Short mmCIF file of C-alpha atoms in Angstrom, two decimals:
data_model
loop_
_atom_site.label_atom_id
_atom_site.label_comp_id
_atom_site.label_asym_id
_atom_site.label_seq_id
_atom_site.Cartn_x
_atom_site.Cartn_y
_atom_site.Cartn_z
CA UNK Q 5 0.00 0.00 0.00
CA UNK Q 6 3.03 2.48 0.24
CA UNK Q 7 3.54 1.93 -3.48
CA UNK Q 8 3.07 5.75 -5.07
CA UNK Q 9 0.03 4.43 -7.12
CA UNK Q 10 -2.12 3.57 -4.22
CA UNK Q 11 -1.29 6.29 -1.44
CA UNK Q 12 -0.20 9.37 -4.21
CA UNK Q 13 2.96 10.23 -2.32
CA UNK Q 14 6.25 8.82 -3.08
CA UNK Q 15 8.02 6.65 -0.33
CA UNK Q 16 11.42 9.24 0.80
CA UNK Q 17 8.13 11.74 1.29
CA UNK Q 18 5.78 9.05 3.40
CA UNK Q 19 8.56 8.52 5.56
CA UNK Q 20 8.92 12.15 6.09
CA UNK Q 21 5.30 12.21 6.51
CA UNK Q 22 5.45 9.91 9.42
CA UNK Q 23 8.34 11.37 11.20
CA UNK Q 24 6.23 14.67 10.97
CA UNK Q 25 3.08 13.40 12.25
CA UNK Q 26 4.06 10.60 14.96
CA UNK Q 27 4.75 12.92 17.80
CA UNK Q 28 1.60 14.91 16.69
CA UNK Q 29 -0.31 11.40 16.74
CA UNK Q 30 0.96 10.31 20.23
CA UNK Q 31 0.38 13.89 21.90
CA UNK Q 32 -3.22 13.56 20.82
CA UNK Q 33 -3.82 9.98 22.14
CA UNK Q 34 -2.00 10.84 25.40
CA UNK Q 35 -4.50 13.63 25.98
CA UNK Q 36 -7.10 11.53 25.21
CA UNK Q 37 -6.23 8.82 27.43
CA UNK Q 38 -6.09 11.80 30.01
CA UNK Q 39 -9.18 13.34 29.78
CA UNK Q 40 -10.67 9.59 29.86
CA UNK Q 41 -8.94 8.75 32.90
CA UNK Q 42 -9.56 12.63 35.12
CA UNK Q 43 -6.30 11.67 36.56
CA UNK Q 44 -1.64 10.99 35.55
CA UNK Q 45 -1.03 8.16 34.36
CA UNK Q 46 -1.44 4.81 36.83
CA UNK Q 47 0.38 1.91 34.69
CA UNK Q 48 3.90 1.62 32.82
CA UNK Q 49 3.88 3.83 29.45
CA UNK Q 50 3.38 0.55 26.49
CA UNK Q 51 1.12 -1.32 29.30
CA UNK Q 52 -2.65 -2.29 28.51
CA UNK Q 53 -4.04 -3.58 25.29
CA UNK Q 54 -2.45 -2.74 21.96
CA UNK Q 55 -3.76 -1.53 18.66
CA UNK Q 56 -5.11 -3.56 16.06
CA UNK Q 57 -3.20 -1.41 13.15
CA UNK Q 58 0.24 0.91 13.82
CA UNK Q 59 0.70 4.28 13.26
CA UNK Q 60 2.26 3.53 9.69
CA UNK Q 61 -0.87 1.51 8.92
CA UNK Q 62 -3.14 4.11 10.03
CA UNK Q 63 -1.17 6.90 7.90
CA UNK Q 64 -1.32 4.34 4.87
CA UNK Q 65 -4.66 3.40 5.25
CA UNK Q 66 -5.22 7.35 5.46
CA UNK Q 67 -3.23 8.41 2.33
CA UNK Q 68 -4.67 5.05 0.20
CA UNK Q 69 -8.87 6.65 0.90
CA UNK Q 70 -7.81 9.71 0.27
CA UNK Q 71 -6.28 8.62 -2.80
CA UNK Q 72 -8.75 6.13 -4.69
CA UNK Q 73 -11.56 6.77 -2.48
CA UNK Q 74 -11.85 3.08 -1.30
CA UNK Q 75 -14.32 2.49 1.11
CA UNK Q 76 -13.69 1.66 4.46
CA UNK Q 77 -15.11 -2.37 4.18
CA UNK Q 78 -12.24 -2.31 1.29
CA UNK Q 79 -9.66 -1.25 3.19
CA UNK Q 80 -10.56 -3.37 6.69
CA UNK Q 81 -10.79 -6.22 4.05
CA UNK Q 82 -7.02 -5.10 3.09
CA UNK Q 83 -5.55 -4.63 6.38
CA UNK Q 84 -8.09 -7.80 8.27
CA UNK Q 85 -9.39 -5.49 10.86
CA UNK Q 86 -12.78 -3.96 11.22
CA UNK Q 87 -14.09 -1.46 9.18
CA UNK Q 88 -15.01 0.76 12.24
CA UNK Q 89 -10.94 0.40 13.19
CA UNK Q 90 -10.09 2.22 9.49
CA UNK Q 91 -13.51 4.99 10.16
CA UNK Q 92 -11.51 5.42 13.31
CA UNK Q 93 -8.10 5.71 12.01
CA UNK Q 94 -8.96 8.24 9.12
CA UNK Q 95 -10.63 9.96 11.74
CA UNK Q 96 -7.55 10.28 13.97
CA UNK Q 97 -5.04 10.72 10.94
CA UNK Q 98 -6.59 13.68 8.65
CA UNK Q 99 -7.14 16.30 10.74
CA UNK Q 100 -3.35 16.27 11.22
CA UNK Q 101 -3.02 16.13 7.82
CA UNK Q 102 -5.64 19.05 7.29
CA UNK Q 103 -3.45 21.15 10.10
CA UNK Q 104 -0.04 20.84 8.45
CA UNK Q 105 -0.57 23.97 6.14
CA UNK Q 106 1.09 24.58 2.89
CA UNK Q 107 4.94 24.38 2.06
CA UNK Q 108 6.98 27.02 0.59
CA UNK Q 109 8.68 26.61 -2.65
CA UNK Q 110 12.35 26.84 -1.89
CA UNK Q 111 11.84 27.22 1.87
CA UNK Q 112 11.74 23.90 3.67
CA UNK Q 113 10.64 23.60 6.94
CA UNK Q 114 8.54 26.77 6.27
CA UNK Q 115 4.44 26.26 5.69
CA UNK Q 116 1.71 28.66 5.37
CA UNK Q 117 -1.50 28.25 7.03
CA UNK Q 118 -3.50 31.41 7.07
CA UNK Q 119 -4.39 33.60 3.97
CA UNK Q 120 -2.24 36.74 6.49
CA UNK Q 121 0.98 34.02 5.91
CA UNK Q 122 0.52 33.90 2.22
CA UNK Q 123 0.32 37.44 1.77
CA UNK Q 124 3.48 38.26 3.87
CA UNK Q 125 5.03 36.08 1.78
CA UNK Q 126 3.82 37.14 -0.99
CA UNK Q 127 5.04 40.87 0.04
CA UNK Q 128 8.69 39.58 1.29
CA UNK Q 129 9.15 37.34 -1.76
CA UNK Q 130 7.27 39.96 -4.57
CA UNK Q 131 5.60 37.00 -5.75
CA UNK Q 132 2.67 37.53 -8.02
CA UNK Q 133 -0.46 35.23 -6.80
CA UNK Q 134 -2.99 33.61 -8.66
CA UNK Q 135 -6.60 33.35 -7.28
CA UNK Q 136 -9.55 30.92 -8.85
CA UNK Q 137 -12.18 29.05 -7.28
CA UNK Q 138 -13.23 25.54 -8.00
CA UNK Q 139 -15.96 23.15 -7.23
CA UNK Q 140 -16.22 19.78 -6.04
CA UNK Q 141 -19.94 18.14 -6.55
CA UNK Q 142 -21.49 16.47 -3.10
CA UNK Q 143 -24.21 14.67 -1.89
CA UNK Q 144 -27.66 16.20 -2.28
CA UNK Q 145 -28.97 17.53 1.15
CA UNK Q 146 -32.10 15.74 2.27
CA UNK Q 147 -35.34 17.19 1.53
CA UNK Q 148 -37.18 19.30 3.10
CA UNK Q 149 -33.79 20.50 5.39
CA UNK Q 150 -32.87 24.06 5.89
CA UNK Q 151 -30.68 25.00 3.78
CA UNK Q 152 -30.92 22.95 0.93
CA UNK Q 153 -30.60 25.17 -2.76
CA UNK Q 154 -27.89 27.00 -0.95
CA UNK Q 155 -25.38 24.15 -2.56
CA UNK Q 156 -26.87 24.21 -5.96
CA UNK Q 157 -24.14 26.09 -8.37
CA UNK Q 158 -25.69 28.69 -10.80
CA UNK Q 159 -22.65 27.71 -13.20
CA UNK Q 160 -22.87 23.66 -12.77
CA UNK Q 161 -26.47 22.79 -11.89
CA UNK Q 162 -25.45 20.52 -9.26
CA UNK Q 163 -24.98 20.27 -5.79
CA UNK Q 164 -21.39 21.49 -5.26
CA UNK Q 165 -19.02 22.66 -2.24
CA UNK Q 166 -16.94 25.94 -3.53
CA UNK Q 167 -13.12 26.43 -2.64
CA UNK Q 168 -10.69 28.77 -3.22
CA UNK Q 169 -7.16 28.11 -4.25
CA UNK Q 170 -4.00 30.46 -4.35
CA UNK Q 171 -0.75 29.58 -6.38
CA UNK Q 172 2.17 31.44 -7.83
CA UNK Q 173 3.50 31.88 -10.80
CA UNK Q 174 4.58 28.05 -11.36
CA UNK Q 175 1.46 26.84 -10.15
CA UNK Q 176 2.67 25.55 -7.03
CA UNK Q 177 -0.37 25.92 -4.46
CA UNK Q 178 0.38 28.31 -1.56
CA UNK Q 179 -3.12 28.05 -0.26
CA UNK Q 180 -6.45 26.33 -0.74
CA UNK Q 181 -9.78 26.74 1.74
CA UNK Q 182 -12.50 29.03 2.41
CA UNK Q 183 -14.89 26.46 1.41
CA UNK Q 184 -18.75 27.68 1.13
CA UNK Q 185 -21.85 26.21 -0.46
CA UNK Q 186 -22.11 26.25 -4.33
CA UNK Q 187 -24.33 28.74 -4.66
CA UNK Q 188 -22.36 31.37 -2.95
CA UNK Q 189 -20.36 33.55 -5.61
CA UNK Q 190 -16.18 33.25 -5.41
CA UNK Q 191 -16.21 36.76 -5.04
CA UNK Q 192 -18.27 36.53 -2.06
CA UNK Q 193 -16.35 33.39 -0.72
CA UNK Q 194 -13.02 34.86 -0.38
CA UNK Q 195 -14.51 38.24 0.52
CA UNK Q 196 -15.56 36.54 3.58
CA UNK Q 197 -12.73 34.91 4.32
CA UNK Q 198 -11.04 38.64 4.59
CA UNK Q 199 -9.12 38.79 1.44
CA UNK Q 200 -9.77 42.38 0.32
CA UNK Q 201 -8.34 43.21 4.34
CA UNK Q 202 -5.06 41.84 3.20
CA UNK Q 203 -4.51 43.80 -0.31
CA UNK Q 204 -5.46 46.63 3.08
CA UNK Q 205 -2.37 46.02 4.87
CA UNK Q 206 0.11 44.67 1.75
CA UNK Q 207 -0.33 47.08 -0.80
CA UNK Q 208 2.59 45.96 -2.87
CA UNK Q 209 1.29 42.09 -3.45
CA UNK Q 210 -0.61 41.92 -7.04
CA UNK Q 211 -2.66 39.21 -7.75
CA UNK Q 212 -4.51 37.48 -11.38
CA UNK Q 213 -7.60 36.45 -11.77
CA UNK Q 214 -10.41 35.41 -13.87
CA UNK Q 215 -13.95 37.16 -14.75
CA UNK Q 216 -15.27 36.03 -11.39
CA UNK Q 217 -13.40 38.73 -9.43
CA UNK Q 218 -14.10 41.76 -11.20
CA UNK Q 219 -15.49 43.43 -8.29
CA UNK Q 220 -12.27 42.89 -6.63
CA UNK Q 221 -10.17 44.06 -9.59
CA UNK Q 222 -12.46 46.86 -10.02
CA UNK Q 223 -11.42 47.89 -5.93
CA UNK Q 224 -7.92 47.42 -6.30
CA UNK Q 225 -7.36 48.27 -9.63
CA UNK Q 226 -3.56 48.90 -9.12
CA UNK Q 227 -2.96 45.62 -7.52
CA UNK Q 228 -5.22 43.07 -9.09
CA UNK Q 229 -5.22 42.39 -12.85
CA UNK Q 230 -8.45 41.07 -14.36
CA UNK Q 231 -9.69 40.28 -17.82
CA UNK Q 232 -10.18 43.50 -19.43
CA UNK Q 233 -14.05 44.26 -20.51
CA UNK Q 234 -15.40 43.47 -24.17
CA UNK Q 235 -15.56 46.41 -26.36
CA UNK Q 236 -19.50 47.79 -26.73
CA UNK Q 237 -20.35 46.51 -30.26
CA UNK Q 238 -17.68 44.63 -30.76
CA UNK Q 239 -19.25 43.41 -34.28
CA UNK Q 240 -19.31 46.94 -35.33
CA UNK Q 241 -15.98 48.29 -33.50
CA UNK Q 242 -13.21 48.62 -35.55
CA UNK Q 243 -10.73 45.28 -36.50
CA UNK Q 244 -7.73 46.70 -34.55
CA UNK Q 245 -10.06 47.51 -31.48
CA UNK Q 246 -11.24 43.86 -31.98
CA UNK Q 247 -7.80 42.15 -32.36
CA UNK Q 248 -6.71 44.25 -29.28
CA UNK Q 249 -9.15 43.33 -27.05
CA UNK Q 250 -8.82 39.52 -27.95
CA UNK Q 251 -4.90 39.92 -27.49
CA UNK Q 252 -5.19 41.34 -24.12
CA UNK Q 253 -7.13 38.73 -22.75
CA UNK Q 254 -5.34 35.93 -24.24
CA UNK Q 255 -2.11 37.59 -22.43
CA UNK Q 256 -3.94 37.82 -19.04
CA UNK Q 257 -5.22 34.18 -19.26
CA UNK Q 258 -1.84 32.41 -19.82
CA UNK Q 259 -0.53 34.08 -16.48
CA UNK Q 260 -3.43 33.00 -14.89
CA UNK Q 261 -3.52 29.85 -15.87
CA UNK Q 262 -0.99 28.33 -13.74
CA UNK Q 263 -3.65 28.25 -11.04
CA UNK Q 264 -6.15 26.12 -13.12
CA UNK Q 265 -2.81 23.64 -12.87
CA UNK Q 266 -2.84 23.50 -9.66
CA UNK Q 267 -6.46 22.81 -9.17
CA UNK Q 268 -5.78 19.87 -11.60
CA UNK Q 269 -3.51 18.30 -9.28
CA UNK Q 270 -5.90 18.53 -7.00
CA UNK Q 271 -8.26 16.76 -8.98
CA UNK Q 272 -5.94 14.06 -9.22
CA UNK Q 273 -7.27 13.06 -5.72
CA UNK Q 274 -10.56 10.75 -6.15
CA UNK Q 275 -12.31 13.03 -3.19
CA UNK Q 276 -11.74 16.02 -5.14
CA UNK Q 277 -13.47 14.86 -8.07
CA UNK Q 278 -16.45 13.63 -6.88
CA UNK Q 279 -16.84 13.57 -2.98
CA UNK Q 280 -19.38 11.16 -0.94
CA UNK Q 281 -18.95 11.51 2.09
CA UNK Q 282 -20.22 13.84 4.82
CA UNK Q 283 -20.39 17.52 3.34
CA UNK Q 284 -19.23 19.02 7.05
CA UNK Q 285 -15.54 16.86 6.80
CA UNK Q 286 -15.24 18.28 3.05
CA UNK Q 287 -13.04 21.10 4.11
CA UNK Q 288 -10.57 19.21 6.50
CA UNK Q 289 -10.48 16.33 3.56
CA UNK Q 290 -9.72 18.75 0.65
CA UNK Q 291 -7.13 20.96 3.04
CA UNK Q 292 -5.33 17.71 3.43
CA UNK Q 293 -5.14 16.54 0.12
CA UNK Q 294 -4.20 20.65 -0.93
CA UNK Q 295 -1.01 20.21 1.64
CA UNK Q 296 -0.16 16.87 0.29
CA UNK Q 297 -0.19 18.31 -3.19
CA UNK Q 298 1.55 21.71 -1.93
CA UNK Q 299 4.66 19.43 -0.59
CA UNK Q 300 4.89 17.74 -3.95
CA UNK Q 301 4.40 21.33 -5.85
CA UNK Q 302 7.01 22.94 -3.83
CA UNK Q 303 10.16 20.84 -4.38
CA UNK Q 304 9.70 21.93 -8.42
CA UNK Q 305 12.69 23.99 -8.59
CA UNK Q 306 12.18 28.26 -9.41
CA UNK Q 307 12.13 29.07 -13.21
CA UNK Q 308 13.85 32.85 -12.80
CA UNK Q 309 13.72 35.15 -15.08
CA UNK Q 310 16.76 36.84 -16.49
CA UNK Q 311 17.67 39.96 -15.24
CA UNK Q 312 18.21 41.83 -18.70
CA UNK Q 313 17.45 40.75 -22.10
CA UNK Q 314 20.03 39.66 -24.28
CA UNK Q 315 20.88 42.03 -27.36
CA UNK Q 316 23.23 41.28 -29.93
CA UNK Q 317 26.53 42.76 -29.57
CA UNK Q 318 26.52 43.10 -33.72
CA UNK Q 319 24.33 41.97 -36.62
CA UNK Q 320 25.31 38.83 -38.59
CA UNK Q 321 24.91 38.47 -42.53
CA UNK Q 322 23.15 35.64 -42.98
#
C-alpha cells in the first residue's frame, strides 16, 4: 500500500510524513487517554491492550482513501481489521493532515497556514499570486432541510461545495480553503474569508484572476489584474479595437492559468473529483489533500527570469 500508485505520495516523502506526524499522533492519544482517565497516568507507558493497526498503517490506510476513495469495508478487508478500526483511524489521521498547512517553494521547513501568511510572503518574496475558485460536486442535502438550494451552483447545476485556491506563478499551491456552499459567488467566498483586508495592509502584493473577481479588480485596480471588458459593439468596433481586445485577454489568461494547474492536481485526488462523504468533513479532507499536493508542488525547482534581455553585440549576414 506504500507503493506511489495507491497512497499518491512517493516513499522518501511518506517517511517524512510519518516522522512529521508521529509525535503529533501520540500527543493527541495521550490527551485523550487523560481526559478519559480525570487523573496521571497509573500503569507503565506501552502497558494495557495494543492496537489492532500501527501508526504507519493508520497513515497508509489514510493516504490510500484519500487517494482512490476506497471504502472503508475495502480497506478493513485489506488490512483484516474492522471497518469501524479504518472509520476510526482516518478519523484520527486527517485532521493532522488538514493542520499541516502549505509548504513554501524553496523554503523547507517553512508552511503557510493562514491567507495573512501567504500574503506576507507574498510581500517579502514579490511573488505575483494567482486566485480561482473551483468546485467539487457532493451529496444532495435531504429534503425538506434548511438550507438545501444553498449548494446548488448557478454555473454547474449541481450540488457542489466551492473552494478557493492560491498559487504562484509556477502553479505551485500556496493556499487552498475558504470552502462555502455552491451557490455562494467566489467573489463573495473569499470576501468573507477577509481577502480584500489583506490587499489593506500589503499594498505591494498583485494578484490574477479570472472574470469572477471583477469586483475585486475593479477595488484594487492597481494591484489586481483582471480580464479586461469586451468592447461595446464589438461586431461593429473597428478590426484593430477587436484584435486588441482579444490579445489582451489571451495575455492575461496564460498568467493565470498556472492556477487552473494547480487545481488539476488537486483533482488528481478521487475526493476532489467527486466527494461522498459527509459535506461538514469536506473542508478538512480537501485541506489535506491541498497540503499533500503543496509538498509535492514545492520541491519543483524556481524558473527565474533573467535579469536583462540579451541584445546582440553586432548583426550577422546571414
Amino acid at each position: 500500500m506504500s507503493h506511489p500508485a495507491f497512497c499518491g505520495v512517493t516513499r522518501p516523502h511518506l517517511g517524512e510524513l510519518i516522522e512529521e506526524l508521529a509525535p503529533r499522533w501520540e500527543a493527541r492519544c495521550e490527551s485523550g487517554r487523560h481526559e478519559r482517565r480525570q487523573s496521571a497516568r497509573r500503569r507503565q507507558a506501552g502497558a494495557g491492550p495494543k492496537y489492532e493497526l500501527a501508526f504507519i498503517d493508520r497513515v497508509l490506510a489514510t493516504l490510500v482513501h484519500l487517494r482512490t476513495g476506497l471504502t472503508h469495508e475495502a480497506l478493513a478487508v485489506i488490512y483484516e481489521v474492522g471497518s469501524s478500526t479504518i472509520g476510526r483511524a482516518i478519523r484520527e489521521i486527517r485532521p493532522l493532515l488538514a493542520q499541516r498547512g502549505f509548504a513554501v517553494p524553496d523554503r523547507p521547513g517553512l508552511r503557510l497556514r493562514t491567507l495573512e501568511d501567504v500574503f506576507a510572503y507574498a510581500a517579502a518574496e514579490n511573488v505575483t499570486l494567482r486566485i480561482d475558485g473551483t468546485e467539487t460536486q457532493v451529496r444532495r442535502p435531504q429534503a425538506h432541510r434548511p438550507g438545501r438550494r444553498a449548494f446548488i451552483s448557478g454555473k454547474r447545476k449541481q450540488n457542489t461545495i466551492k473552494t478557493t485556491t492560491i498559487s504562484d506563478h509556477q502553479g505551485r499551491t500556496l493556499w487552498s480553503g475558504a470552502a462555502r456552499p455552491g451557490r455562494m459567488h467566489d467573489q463573495t467566498a473569499v470576501r468573507t474569508e477577509g481577502i480584500a483586508e489583506q490587499f489593506h495592509q500589503h499594498p505591494t502584493v498583485e494578484a490574477e484572476v479570472d472574470e469572477g473577481y471583477r469586483g475585486l479588480g475593479n477595488e484594487f485596480p492597481d494591484q489586481i489584474s483582471a480580464p479586461p471588458r469586451k468592447p461595446k459593439d464589438i461586431d461593429n468596433a473597428p478590426l484593430t479595437e477587436r484584435f486588441g481586445w482579444r490579445e489582451m485577454r489571451r495575455r492575461q489568461s496564460s498568467r493565470r492559468i498556472c492556477v487552473e494547474h494547480a487545481n488539476a492536481e488537486h483533482r488528481q485526488w478521487r475526493p476532489l473529483q467527486r466527494y461522498t462523504g459527509r459535506r461538514e468533513e469536506y473542508e478538512q479532507t480537501h485541506r489535506a489533500i491541498a497540503g499533500l499536493v503543496s509538498d509535492r508542488a514545492a520541491k519543483r525547482a524556481t524558473r527565474h527570469k533573467p535579469s536583462t534581455e540579451l541584445v546582440l553585440a553586432r548583426t550577422t549576414a546571414c
